[in-house]
Amino acid sequence: MRILTRLSARTDAAYDNTYHNKLQGRIWQALKDSEYDALHDKNQPKPFVYSNPFPPRDMDEGDERTLLVASPEESLLAHIAEDLTHDRELNIGEMPFHVDDVSPLAPDVGEPGTSGTIETGTGVLVRIPPWRFDDYGMDVNHDQAEFWRPEHTLEPFRTQLEANLDKKHRLYMPDYLAGPSDVDGDLFDSYELIKTFAIPVTPTTGRTEEWVLSKWRFDYTVRNDDHRRHLNLALDVGLGERNSLGFGFINITDQTRPDETELEGENAFP
């Protein structure tokens, strides 16, 4: 599930690529005193992820932007939608917006047999823990988690991505349902790296750090109902780590259903 928020710039503004903490703060504000408030201090993946305000470029007063927030918890999205509707002033750092409209969305990767493409709308954060360095044959001269980079090969990226989604499945899906690692087959048919990049991030420690992220294009074919659920969970909670900072947000950009023509751009957002 998602909510789509239409925004308009309240003044001329430069686009702030370090929006993550400021936007996260507004979301936690919306969840204050709700049943989700206690999750803030828990050391576990949070049940939401969000896009950047897009398109990501400098704004003139009145320019329109779009913000998407996704979650497997419909009631969590209801709290956020209510907050954005009640208080239509949304200031993301030095980017002041007015909330023009909030509406629901329900993207779906499709029934078994459907094929399509998923792209990362924001960078994916994958860190490899030190106890896995030997497993992946990594020659790393430190004992801290290592940001994934192309030279580490695809195997650790895929393995850590599945392990992370497994954890989210255990947290937010019923116990009796099979998780990603319980079924045969990869999450995606192909993994196309678009780029890696580093950005300054200020996590909860308050100290600014440089994090290495990656953007991807994934092809998929839905094998069965379990696989469909796993892909849809990724749409709802994001891929990789620190989704509550907006990392790992993904979108369906192309989709071909069984016996149908290609539907380009369905449920697609930049």
Coordinates of C-alpha atoms in Angstrom, one line a residue:
M1 CA 0.0 0.0 0.0
R2 CA 1.0 3.6 -0.7
I3 CA -0.1 7.1 -0.3
L4 CA 0.6 9.6 -3.1
T5 CA 1.0 13.2 -2.0
R6 CA 0.9 16.0 -4.4
L7 CA 3.0 19.0 -3.3
S8 CA 3.5 22.6 -4.5
A9 CA 6.5 24.7 -3.7
R10 CA 5.7 27.6 -1.4
T11 CA 8.7 29.6 -2.5
D12 CA 11.7 29.3 -4.8
A13 CA 14.1 26.7 -3.4
A14 CA 17.2 24.7 -4.2
Y15 CA 16.7 21.0 -4.1
D16 CA 18.2 19.4 -1.0
N17 CA 19.6 16.0 -1.6
T18 CA 20.1 15.5 2.1
Y19 CA 16.4 15.5 2.8
H20 CA 16.3 12.1 4.5
N21 CA 16.4 13.1 8.2
K22 CA 14.1 16.0 7.8
L23 CA 11.4 14.0 6.0
Q24 CA 11.8 11.1 8.4
G25 CA 11.1 13.5 11.2
R26 CA 7.8 14.5 9.8
I27 CA 6.8 10.9 9.4
W28 CA 7.6 10.1 13.0
Q29 CA 5.7 13.2 14.0
A30 CA 2.7 11.8 12.2
L31 CA 3.0 8.5 14.1
K32 CA 3.5 10.1 17.5
D33 CA 1.1 8.7 20.1
S34 CA 0.0 6.0 17.7
E35 CA 0.6 2.3 18.1
Y36 CA 3.6 2.7 15.8
D37 CA 5.4 5.4 18.0
A38 CA 7.3 2.7 20.0
L39 CA 9.0 1.4 16.9
H40 CA 11.1 4.6 16.7
D41 CA 13.6 3.3 19.2
K42 CA 13.6 -0.4 18.3
N43 CA 16.6 -1.7 16.5
Q44 CA 14.7 -3.4 13.7
P45 CA 13.6 -2.5 10.2
K46 CA 10.7 -0.1 10.2
P47 CA 7.4 -0.9 8.4
F48 CA 7.6 2.1 5.9
V49 CA 9.7 3.6 3.2
Y50 CA 9.3 6.7 1.1
S51 CA 10.5 8.3 -2.1
N52 CA 12.3 11.5 -2.5
P53 CA 10.2 14.6 -3.4
F54 CA 10.4 14.2 -7.2
P55 CA 11.3 15.3 -9.7
P56 CA 14.6 16.1 -7.9
R57 CA 15.5 19.5 -9.2
D58 CA 15.5 23.2 -8.0
M59 CA 12.1 24.7 -7.7
D60 CA 10.3 27.9 -8.4
E61 CA 7.3 28.9 -6.3
G62 CA 4.3 26.9 -7.4
D63 CA 6.2 24.1 -9.0
E64 CA 4.7 20.7 -8.4
R65 CA 6.4 17.7 -6.7
T66 CA 5.2 14.2 -5.7
L67 CA 6.0 12.2 -2.6
L68 CA 5.2 8.5 -2.1
V69 CA 5.1 6.7 1.3
A70 CA 4.7 2.9 1.3
S71 CA 4.0 0.4 4.1
P72 CA 2.5 -3.1 4.6
E73 CA 0.5 -1.5 7.4
E74 CA -2.6 0.3 6.1
S75 CA -3.3 1.9 9.5
L76 CA 0.2 3.4 9.6
L77 CA -0.4 5.1 6.2
A78 CA -3.7 6.3 7.5
H79 CA -2.0 8.1 10.4
I80 CA 0.5 9.8 7.9
A81 CA -2.3 10.7 5.5
E82 CA -4.4 12.2 8.3
D83 CA -1.4 14.3 9.5
L84 CA -0.6 15.6 6.0
T85 CA -4.2 16.4 5.4
H86 CA -4.6 18.2 8.8
D87 CA -1.3 20.1 8.6
R88 CA -0.7 20.9 4.9
E89 CA 2.6 22.8 5.5
L90 CA 5.4 20.3 4.8
N91 CA 8.8 21.7 5.3
I92 CA 11.6 19.4 4.3
G93 CA 14.7 21.3 5.4
E94 CA 15.0 24.3 3.2
M95 CA 12.3 23.0 0.8
P96 CA 8.9 24.4 1.9
F97 CA 5.8 22.7 0.4
H98 CA 2.1 22.9 0.5
V99 CA 0.2 19.5 0.5
D100 CA -2.3 19.8 -2.3
D101 CA -3.7 16.3 -2.2
V102 CA -3.2 12.9 -0.6
S103 CA -4.6 9.7 -2.2
P104 CA -4.1 5.9 -1.9
L105 CA -2.3 3.6 -4.3
A106 CA -2.0 -0.2 -4.3
P107 CA 0.7 -1.2 -6.8
D108 CA 1.1 -5.0 -7.4
V109 CA 3.7 -6.9 -9.3
G110 CA 0.9 -9.0 -10.8
E111 CA -0.4 -12.6 -10.7
P112 CA 1.9 -15.6 -11.4
G113 CA 3.2 -15.4 -15.0
T114 CA 3.4 -11.6 -15.0
S115 CA 6.8 -10.2 -15.9
G116 CA 8.1 -6.7 -15.4
T117 CA 10.8 -4.3 -14.4
I118 CA 11.4 -2.7 -11.0
E119 CA 13.7 0.2 -10.5
T120 CA 15.1 1.8 -7.4
G121 CA 13.7 5.3 -6.9
T122 CA 16.3 6.0 -4.2
G123 CA 19.7 4.5 -3.5
V124 CA 19.9 1.0 -1.9
L125 CA 22.0 0.7 1.2
V126 CA 23.6 -2.7 1.6
R127 CA 26.3 -3.3 4.3
I128 CA 28.3 -6.5 4.6
P129 CA 29.0 -7.5 8.2
P130 CA 32.5 -8.4 9.2
W131 CA 31.6 -12.0 10.0
R132 CA 30.7 -12.5 6.3
F133 CA 33.9 -11.2 4.8
D134 CA 35.5 -14.6 4.5
D135 CA 32.3 -16.2 3.1
Y136 CA 32.4 -13.7 0.2
G137 CA 36.2 -13.9 -0.2
M138 CA 36.6 -10.2 0.6
D139 CA 40.0 -8.7 1.4
V140 CA 39.0 -5.9 3.7
N141 CA 41.4 -4.5 6.3
H142 CA 38.9 -3.3 8.9
D143 CA 36.4 -5.0 11.2
Q144 CA 33.4 -2.7 10.6
A145 CA 30.6 -3.3 8.2
E146 CA 31.6 -2.7 4.6
F147 CA 29.4 -0.8 2.2
W148 CA 28.6 -2.9 -0.9
R149 CA 30.5 -1.8 -4.0
P150 CA 30.7 -3.4 -7.5
E151 CA 34.2 -4.8 -6.8
H152 CA 32.6 -7.0 -4.1
T153 CA 30.6 -8.9 -6.9
L154 CA 26.9 -9.5 -7.0
E155 CA 26.8 -12.5 -4.7
P156 CA 27.0 -10.5 -1.4
F157 CA 24.6 -7.9 -2.6
R158 CA 21.9 -10.6 -3.5
T159 CA 22.5 -12.6 -0.3
Q160 CA 22.3 -9.6 2.0
L161 CA 19.2 -8.2 0.1
E162 CA 17.4 -11.5 0.6
A163 CA 18.4 -11.8 4.3
N164 CA 17.2 -8.3 4.9
L165 CA 13.8 -9.0 3.2
D166 CA 13.6 -12.2 5.3
K167 CA 13.8 -10.2 8.4
K168 CA 11.1 -7.8 7.3
H169 CA 8.9 -10.8 6.3
R170 CA 9.3 -12.3 9.8
L171 CA 8.3 -8.9 11.4
Y172 CA 5.4 -7.9 9.2
M173 CA 4.0 -11.0 7.6
P174 CA 2.0 -13.8 9.3
D175 CA 4.2 -16.6 10.7
Y176 CA 2.7 -19.3 8.7
L177 CA 3.7 -17.8 5.3
A178 CA 7.0 -18.8 3.7
G179 CA 9.7 -16.2 3.6
P180 CA 12.0 -15.3 0.7
S181 CA 14.7 -17.8 1.8
D182 CA 12.1 -20.6 2.3
V183 CA 11.3 -20.9 -1.4
D184 CA 13.4 -21.8 -4.4
G185 CA 14.6 -19.1 -6.9
D186 CA 16.0 -15.6 -6.8
L187 CA 13.9 -12.6 -6.0
F188 CA 14.7 -11.1 -9.4
D189 CA 15.6 -12.6 -12.8
S190 CA 18.3 -10.1 -13.5
Y191 CA 20.2 -7.4 -11.6
E192 CA 21.4 -4.4 -13.6
L193 CA 23.5 -1.9 -11.8
I194 CA 22.8 1.7 -12.9
K195 CA 25.3 3.4 -10.7
T196 CA 26.9 3.6 -7.2
F197 CA 27.4 6.9 -5.4
A198 CA 28.2 8.3 -2.0
I199 CA 26.3 10.9 0.0
P200 CA 26.6 12.5 3.4
V201 CA 24.0 11.1 5.8
T202 CA 23.4 12.1 9.4
P203 CA 21.9 9.1 11.2
T204 CA 20.6 9.1 14.8
T205 CA 24.1 9.4 16.2
G206 CA 24.1 13.0 15.0
R207 CA 27.5 12.5 13.3
T208 CA 27.5 13.0 9.5
E209 CA 28.9 10.0 7.7
E210 CA 29.5 9.2 4.0
W211 CA 27.4 6.2 2.9
V212 CA 27.8 4.3 -0.4
L213 CA 24.5 3.6 -2.2
S214 CA 23.6 1.9 -5.4
K215 CA 20.8 2.3 -8.0
W216 CA 19.4 -0.8 -9.8
R217 CA 17.1 -2.0 -12.5
F218 CA 15.6 -5.5 -11.8
D219 CA 13.6 -7.8 -14.1
Y220 CA 11.2 -10.2 -12.6
T221 CA 8.7 -12.9 -13.5
V222 CA 6.2 -13.9 -10.8
R223 CA 6.7 -17.6 -10.2
N224 CA 3.9 -18.2 -7.7
D225 CA 1.8 -16.6 -5.0
D226 CA 4.7 -16.7 -2.5
H227 CA 7.0 -14.9 -4.9
R228 CA 4.3 -12.4 -5.6
R229 CA 4.0 -11.7 -1.9
H230 CA 7.7 -11.3 -1.5
L231 CA 8.0 -8.8 -4.4
N232 CA 5.0 -6.8 -3.1
L233 CA 6.5 -6.7 0.4
A234 CA 9.7 -5.2 -1.2
L235 CA 7.4 -2.5 -2.7
D236 CA 5.9 -1.8 0.7
V237 CA 9.1 -1.8 2.9
G238 CA 11.9 -1.1 0.5
L239 CA 15.1 -3.0 -0.3
G240 CA 18.2 -3.1 1.8
E241 CA 18.8 -1.2 5.0
R242 CA 17.6 2.1 6.6
N243 CA 14.4 2.3 4.7
S244 CA 13.0 4.7 7.3
L245 CA 15.5 7.2 6.0
G246 CA 14.0 6.8 2.5
F247 CA 16.7 4.4 1.1
G248 CA 15.7 1.4 -1.1
F249 CA 12.4 2.8 -2.3
I250 CA 11.4 0.9 -5.5
N251 CA 8.8 1.3 -8.3
I252 CA 7.4 -0.9 -11.0
T253 CA 8.3 0.7 -14.4
D254 CA 7.2 -1.9 -16.9
Q255 CA 4.8 -4.8 -16.6
T256 CA 3.6 -7.5 -19.0
R257 CA 0.7 -9.7 -17.7
P258 CA 0.0 -13.1 -19.1
D259 CA -1.6 -12.9 -22.6
E260 CA -1.6 -9.1 -22.5
T261 CA 0.5 -6.4 -24.2
E262 CA 3.2 -4.6 -22.3
L263 CA 2.0 -1.9 -20.0
E264 CA 4.8 0.6 -19.9
G265 CA 4.8 3.0 -17.0
E266 CA 2.0 1.4 -15.0
N267 CA 2.4 2.3 -11.4
A268 CA 5.7 4.0 -12.5
F269 CA 7.1 7.0 -10.8
P270 CA 10.6 8.5 -11.3

